[in-house]
XYZ file of N, CA and C in Angstrom:
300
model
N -6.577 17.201 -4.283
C -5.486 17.102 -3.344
C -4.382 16.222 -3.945
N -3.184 16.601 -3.927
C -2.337 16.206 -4.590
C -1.235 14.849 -3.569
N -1.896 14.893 -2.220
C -1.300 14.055 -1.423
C -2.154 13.452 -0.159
N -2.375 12.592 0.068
C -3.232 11.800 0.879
C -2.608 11.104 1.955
N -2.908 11.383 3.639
C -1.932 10.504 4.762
C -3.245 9.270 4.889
N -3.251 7.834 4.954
C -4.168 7.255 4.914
C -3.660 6.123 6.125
N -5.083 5.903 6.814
C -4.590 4.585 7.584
C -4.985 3.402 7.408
N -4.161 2.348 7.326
C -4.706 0.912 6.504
C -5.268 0.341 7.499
N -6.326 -0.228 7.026
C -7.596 -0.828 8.084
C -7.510 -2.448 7.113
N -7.327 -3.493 7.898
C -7.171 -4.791 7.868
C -5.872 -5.153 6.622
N -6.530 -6.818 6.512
C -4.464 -7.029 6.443
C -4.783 -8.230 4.901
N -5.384 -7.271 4.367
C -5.473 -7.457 2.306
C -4.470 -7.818 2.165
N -3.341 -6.778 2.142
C -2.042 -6.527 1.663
C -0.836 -6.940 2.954
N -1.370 -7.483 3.293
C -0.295 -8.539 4.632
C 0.751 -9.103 4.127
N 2.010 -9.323 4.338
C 2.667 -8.798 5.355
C 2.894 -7.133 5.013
N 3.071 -6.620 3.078
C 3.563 -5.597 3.129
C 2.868 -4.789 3.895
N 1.795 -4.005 4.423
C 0.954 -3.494 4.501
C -0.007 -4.058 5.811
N 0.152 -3.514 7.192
C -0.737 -4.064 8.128
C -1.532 -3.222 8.675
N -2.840 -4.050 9.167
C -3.575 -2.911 9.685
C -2.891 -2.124 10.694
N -3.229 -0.716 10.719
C -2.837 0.043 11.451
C -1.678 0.827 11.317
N -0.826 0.481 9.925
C 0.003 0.931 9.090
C -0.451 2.257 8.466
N 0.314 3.829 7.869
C 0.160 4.360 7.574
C 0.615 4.659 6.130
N 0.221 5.035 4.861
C 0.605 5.124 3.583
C 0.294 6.402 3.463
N 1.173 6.935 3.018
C 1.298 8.857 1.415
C 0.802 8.048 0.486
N -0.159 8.532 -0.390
C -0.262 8.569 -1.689
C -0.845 9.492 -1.920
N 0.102 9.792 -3.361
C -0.393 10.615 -4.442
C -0.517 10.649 -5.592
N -1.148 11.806 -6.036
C -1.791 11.685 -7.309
C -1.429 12.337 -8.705
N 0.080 12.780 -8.218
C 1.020 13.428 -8.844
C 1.627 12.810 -9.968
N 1.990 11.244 -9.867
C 2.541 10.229 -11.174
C 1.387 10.175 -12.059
N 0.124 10.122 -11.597
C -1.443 10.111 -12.299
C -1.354 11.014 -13.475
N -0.585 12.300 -13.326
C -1.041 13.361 -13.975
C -0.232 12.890 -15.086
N 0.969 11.752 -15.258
C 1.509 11.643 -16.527
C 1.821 10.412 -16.816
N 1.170 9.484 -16.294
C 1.127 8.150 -16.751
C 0.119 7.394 -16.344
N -0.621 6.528 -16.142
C -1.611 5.430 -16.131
C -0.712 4.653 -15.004
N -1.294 4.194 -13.667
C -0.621 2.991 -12.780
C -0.144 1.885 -13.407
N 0.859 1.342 -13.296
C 1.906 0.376 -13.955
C 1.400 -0.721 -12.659
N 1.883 -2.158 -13.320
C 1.687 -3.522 -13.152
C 2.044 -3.181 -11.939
N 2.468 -3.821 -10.583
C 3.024 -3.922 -9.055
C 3.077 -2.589 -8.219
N 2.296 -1.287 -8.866
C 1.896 -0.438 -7.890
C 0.848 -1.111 -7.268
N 1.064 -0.231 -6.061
C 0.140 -0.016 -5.210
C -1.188 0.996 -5.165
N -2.425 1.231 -5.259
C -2.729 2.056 -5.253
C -3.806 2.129 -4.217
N -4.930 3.341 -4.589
C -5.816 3.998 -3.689
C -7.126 3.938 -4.493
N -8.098 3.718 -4.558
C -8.703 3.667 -5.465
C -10.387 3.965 -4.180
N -11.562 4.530 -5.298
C -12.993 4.283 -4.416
C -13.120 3.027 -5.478
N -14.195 2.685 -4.741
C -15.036 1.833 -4.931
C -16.413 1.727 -4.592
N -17.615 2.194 -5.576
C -19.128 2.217 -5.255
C -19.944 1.382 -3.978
N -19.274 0.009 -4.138
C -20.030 -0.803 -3.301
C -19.111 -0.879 -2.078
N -17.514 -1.010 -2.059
C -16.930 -1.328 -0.837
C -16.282 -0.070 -0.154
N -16.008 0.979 -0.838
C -15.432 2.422 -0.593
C -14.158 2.493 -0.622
N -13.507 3.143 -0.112
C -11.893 3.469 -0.216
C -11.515 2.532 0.289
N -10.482 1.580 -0.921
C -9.490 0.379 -0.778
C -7.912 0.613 -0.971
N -7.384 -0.106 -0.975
C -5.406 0.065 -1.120
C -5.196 -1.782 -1.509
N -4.985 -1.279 -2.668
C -4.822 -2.708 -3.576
C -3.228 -2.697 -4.682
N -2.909 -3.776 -5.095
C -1.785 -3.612 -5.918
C -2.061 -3.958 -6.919
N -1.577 -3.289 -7.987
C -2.216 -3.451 -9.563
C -1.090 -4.908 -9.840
N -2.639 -6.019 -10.387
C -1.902 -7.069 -10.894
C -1.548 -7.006 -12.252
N -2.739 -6.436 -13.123
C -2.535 -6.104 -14.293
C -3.246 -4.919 -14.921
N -2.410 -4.382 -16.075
C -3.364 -3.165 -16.685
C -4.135 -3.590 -17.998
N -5.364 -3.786 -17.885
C -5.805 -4.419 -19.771
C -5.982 -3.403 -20.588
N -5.887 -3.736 -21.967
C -5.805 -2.741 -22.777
C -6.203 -1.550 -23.137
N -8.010 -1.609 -22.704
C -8.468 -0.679 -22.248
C -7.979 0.346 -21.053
N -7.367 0.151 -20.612
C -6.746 0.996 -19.203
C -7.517 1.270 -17.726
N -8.613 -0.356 -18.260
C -8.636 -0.806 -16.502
C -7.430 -1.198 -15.874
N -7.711 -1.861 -14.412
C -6.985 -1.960 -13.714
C -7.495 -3.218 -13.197
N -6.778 -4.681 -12.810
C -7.108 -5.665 -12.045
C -5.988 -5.272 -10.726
N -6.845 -5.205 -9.944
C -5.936 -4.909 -8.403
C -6.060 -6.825 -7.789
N -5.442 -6.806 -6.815
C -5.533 -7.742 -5.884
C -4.675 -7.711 -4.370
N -5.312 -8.012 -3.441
C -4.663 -8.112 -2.536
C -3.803 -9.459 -2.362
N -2.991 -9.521 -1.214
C -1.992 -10.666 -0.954
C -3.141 -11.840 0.012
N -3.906 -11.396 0.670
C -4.974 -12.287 1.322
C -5.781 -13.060 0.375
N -5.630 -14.311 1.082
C -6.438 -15.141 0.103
C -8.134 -14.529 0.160
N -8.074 -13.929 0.872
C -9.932 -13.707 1.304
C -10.081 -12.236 1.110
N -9.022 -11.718 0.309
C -8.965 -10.129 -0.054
C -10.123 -9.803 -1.099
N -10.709 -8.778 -0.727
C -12.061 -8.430 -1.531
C -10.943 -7.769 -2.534
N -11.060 -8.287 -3.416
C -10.299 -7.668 -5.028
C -11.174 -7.520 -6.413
N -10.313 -7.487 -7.488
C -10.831 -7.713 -8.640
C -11.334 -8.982 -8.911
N -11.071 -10.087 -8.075
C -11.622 -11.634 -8.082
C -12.809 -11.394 -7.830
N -13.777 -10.467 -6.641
C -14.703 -9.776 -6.633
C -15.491 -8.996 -7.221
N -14.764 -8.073 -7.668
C -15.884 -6.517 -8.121
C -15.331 -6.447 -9.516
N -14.452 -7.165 -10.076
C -13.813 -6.630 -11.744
C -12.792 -5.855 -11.313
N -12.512 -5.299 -12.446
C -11.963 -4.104 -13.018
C -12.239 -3.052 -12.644
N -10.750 -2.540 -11.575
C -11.237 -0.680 -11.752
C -10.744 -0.061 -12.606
N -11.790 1.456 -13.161
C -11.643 2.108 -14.276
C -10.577 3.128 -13.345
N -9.905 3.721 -14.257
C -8.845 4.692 -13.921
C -9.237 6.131 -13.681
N -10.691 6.505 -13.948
C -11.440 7.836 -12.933
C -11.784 6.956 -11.025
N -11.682 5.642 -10.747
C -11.866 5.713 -9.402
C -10.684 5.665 -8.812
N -9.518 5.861 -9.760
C -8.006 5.840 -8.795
C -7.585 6.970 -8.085
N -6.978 7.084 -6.640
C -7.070 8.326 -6.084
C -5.064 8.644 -6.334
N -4.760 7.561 -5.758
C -3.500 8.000 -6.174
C -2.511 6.894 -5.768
N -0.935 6.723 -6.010
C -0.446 5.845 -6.073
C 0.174 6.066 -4.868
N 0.680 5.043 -3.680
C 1.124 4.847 -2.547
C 2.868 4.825 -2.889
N 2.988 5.929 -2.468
C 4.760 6.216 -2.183
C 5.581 6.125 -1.137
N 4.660 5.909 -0.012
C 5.521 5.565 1.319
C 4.626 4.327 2.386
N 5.541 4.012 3.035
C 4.759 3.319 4.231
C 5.422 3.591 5.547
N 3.909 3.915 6.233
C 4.613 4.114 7.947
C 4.218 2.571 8.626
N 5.190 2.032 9.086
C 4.511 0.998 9.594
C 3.992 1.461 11.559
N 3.327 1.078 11.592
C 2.895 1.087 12.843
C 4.180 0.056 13.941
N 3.827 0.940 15.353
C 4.953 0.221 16.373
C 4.470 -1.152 16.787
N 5.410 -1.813 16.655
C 4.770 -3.816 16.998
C 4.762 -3.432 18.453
N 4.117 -4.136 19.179
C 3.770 -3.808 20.750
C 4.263 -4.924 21.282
């Protein structure tokens, strides 16, 4: 699938990004470049499952250190390095949800 509507569940990526916020990503930039430093992306993950993290850095190998903006964000401070077969796709929009 070349495009993904996703809903963000808790607040990693707070303020950009709140729970209950909606993100597009896709997997269309994937097909011709590797995620660059301050994307955002989509990624699985074995032990925690589908996350939305921002790439802090890319190491040479062409992992990925993600991190969220929460100090208590389950990140790469956590689990390492994601490899670039668990990336689903890069986040191109945000819906924010209505403040009540």
């Amino acid at each position: 699938m070349i495009l993904k509507f996703l809903r963000v569940r808790g607040a990693s990526l707070a303020p950009l990004l709140k729970d209950g916020d909606f993100v597009l990503a896709s997997r269309l930039p994937l097909w011709f470049r590797p995620p660059r430093a301050g994307e955002i992306v989509v990624f699985t993950h074995p032990a925690y499952g589908r996350l939305i993290k921002r790439v802090a850095q890319v190491l040479p190998n062409g992992s990925l250190i993600v991190r969220g903006t929460d100090i208590d964000s389950v990140d790469s401070r956590t689990f390492g390095a994601v490899q670039p077969h668990q990336v689903e796709g890069v986040v191109i929009a945000r819906i924010a949800r209505p403040e009540r």
